[in-house]
């Protein structure tokens, strides 16, 4: 069985551009969409938009949240 520490040691021995490739691949493997979660967020976004359009909630100006740039 390969140990994580051995993989890390090998990765750190690579030149920076190769290490970047390794990091990118690992991060990409973790960032897989979940259709069920995406559907829940879609429903929530539609619910919030409908509430805003119906006047049930009021929007907040971006300047109030982020300040002036």
PDB file of C-alpha atoms in Angstrom:
ATOM      1  CA  UNK A   1       0.000   0.000   0.000  1.00  0.00           C
ATOM      2  CA  UNK A   2       1.301   3.411  -0.963  1.00  0.00           C
ATOM      3  CA  UNK A   3       1.478   5.887   1.903  1.00  0.00           C
ATOM      4  CA  UNK A   4       0.301   9.457   1.477  1.00  0.00           C
ATOM      5  CA  UNK A   5       3.566  10.721   2.952  1.00  0.00           C
ATOM      6  CA  UNK A   6       5.523   8.897   0.213  1.00  0.00           C
ATOM      7  CA  UNK A   7       3.370  10.487  -2.482  1.00  0.00           C
ATOM      8  CA  UNK A   8       3.826  13.909  -0.914  1.00  0.00           C
ATOM      9  CA  UNK A   9       7.603  13.426  -0.760  1.00  0.00           C
ATOM     10  CA  UNK A  10       7.669  12.461  -4.447  1.00  0.00           C
ATOM     11  CA  UNK A  11       5.451  15.381  -5.414  1.00  0.00           C
ATOM     12  CA  UNK A  12       7.649  17.858  -3.553  1.00  0.00           C
ATOM     13  CA  UNK A  13      10.651  16.593  -5.525  1.00  0.00           C
ATOM     14  CA  UNK A  14       9.022  17.671  -8.791  1.00  0.00           C
ATOM     15  CA  UNK A  15       9.721  21.002 -10.406  1.00  0.00           C
ATOM     16  CA  UNK A  16       7.101  23.689  -9.634  1.00  0.00           C
ATOM     17  CA  UNK A  17       5.210  23.385 -12.925  1.00  0.00           C
ATOM     18  CA  UNK A  18       4.805  19.623 -12.457  1.00  0.00           C
ATOM     19  CA  UNK A  19       3.697  20.112  -8.836  1.00  0.00           C
ATOM     20  CA  UNK A  20       1.084  22.539 -10.104  1.00  0.00           C
ATOM     21  CA  UNK A  21      -0.187  19.875 -12.518  1.00  0.00           C
ATOM     22  CA  UNK A  22      -0.462  17.371  -9.669  1.00  0.00           C
ATOM     23  CA  UNK A  23      -2.339  19.853  -7.480  1.00  0.00           C
ATOM     24  CA  UNK A  24      -4.693  20.774 -10.317  1.00  0.00           C
ATOM     25  CA  UNK A  25      -5.527  17.134 -11.008  1.00  0.00           C
ATOM     26  CA  UNK A  26      -6.142  16.362  -7.341  1.00  0.00           C
ATOM     27  CA  UNK A  27      -8.356  19.425  -6.874  1.00  0.00           C
ATOM     28  CA  UNK A  28     -10.252  18.648 -10.074  1.00  0.00           C
ATOM     29  CA  UNK A  29     -10.923  15.116  -8.829  1.00  0.00           C
ATOM     30  CA  UNK A  30     -12.518  16.540  -5.678  1.00  0.00           C
ATOM     31  CA  UNK A  31     -14.660  19.111  -7.469  1.00  0.00           C
ATOM     32  CA  UNK A  32     -17.262  16.822  -8.968  1.00  0.00           C
ATOM     33  CA  UNK A  33     -20.774  18.247  -9.304  1.00  0.00           C
ATOM     34  CA  UNK A  34     -23.613  16.554  -7.479  1.00  0.00           C
ATOM     35  CA  UNK A  35     -26.802  16.743  -9.566  1.00  0.00           C
ATOM     36  CA  UNK A  36     -29.007  16.340  -6.474  1.00  0.00           C
ATOM     37  CA  UNK A  37     -27.379  19.309  -4.726  1.00  0.00           C
ATOM     38  CA  UNK A  38     -27.461  21.353  -7.940  1.00  0.00           C
ATOM     39  CA  UNK A  39     -31.209  20.675  -8.232  1.00  0.00           C
ATOM     40  CA  UNK A  40     -31.799  21.786  -4.633  1.00  0.00           C
ATOM     41  CA  UNK A  41     -29.889  25.050  -5.230  1.00  0.00           C
ATOM     42  CA  UNK A  42     -31.821  25.613  -8.473  1.00  0.00           C
ATOM     43  CA  UNK A  43     -35.119  25.263  -6.612  1.00  0.00           C
ATOM     44  CA  UNK A  44     -33.910  27.596  -3.860  1.00  0.00           C
ATOM     45  CA  UNK A  45     -32.784  30.224  -6.371  1.00  0.00           C
ATOM     46  CA  UNK A  46     -36.141  30.061  -8.138  1.00  0.00           C
ATOM     47  CA  UNK A  47     -37.989  30.318  -4.796  1.00  0.00           C
ATOM     48  CA  UNK A  48     -35.968  33.395  -3.794  1.00  0.00           C
ATOM     49  CA  UNK A  49     -36.459  35.068  -7.173  1.00  0.00           C
ATOM     50  CA  UNK A  50     -40.204  34.437  -7.035  1.00  0.00           C
ATOM     51  CA  UNK A  51     -40.387  35.888  -3.510  1.00  0.00           C
ATOM     52  CA  UNK A  52     -38.460  38.973  -4.644  1.00  0.00           C
ATOM     53  CA  UNK A  53     -40.669  39.475  -7.690  1.00  0.00           C
ATOM     54  CA  UNK A  54     -43.797  39.074  -5.539  1.00  0.00           C
ATOM     55  CA  UNK A  55     -42.547  41.797  -3.200  1.00  0.00           C
ATOM     56  CA  UNK A  56     -42.235  39.403  -0.266  1.00  0.00           C
ATOM     57  CA  UNK A  57     -38.577  40.309   0.215  1.00  0.00           C
ATOM     58  CA  UNK A  58     -36.603  43.412  -0.642  1.00  0.00           C
ATOM     59  CA  UNK A  59     -33.233  43.479  -2.320  1.00  0.00           C
ATOM     60  CA  UNK A  60     -30.210  45.077  -0.700  1.00  0.00           C
ATOM     61  CA  UNK A  61     -28.015  47.343  -2.833  1.00  0.00           C
ATOM     62  CA  UNK A  62     -24.586  45.874  -3.531  1.00  0.00           C
ATOM     63  CA  UNK A  63     -22.962  49.029  -2.133  1.00  0.00           C
ATOM     64  CA  UNK A  64     -24.561  48.293   1.241  1.00  0.00           C
ATOM     65  CA  UNK A  65     -23.016  44.853   1.272  1.00  0.00           C
ATOM     66  CA  UNK A  66     -19.636  45.397  -0.387  1.00  0.00           C
ATOM     67  CA  UNK A  67     -19.130  49.115   0.207  1.00  0.00           C
ATOM     68  CA  UNK A  68     -17.832  51.415  -2.479  1.00  0.00           C
ATOM     69  CA  UNK A  69     -14.837  50.335  -4.503  1.00  0.00           C
TER      70      UNK A  69
END
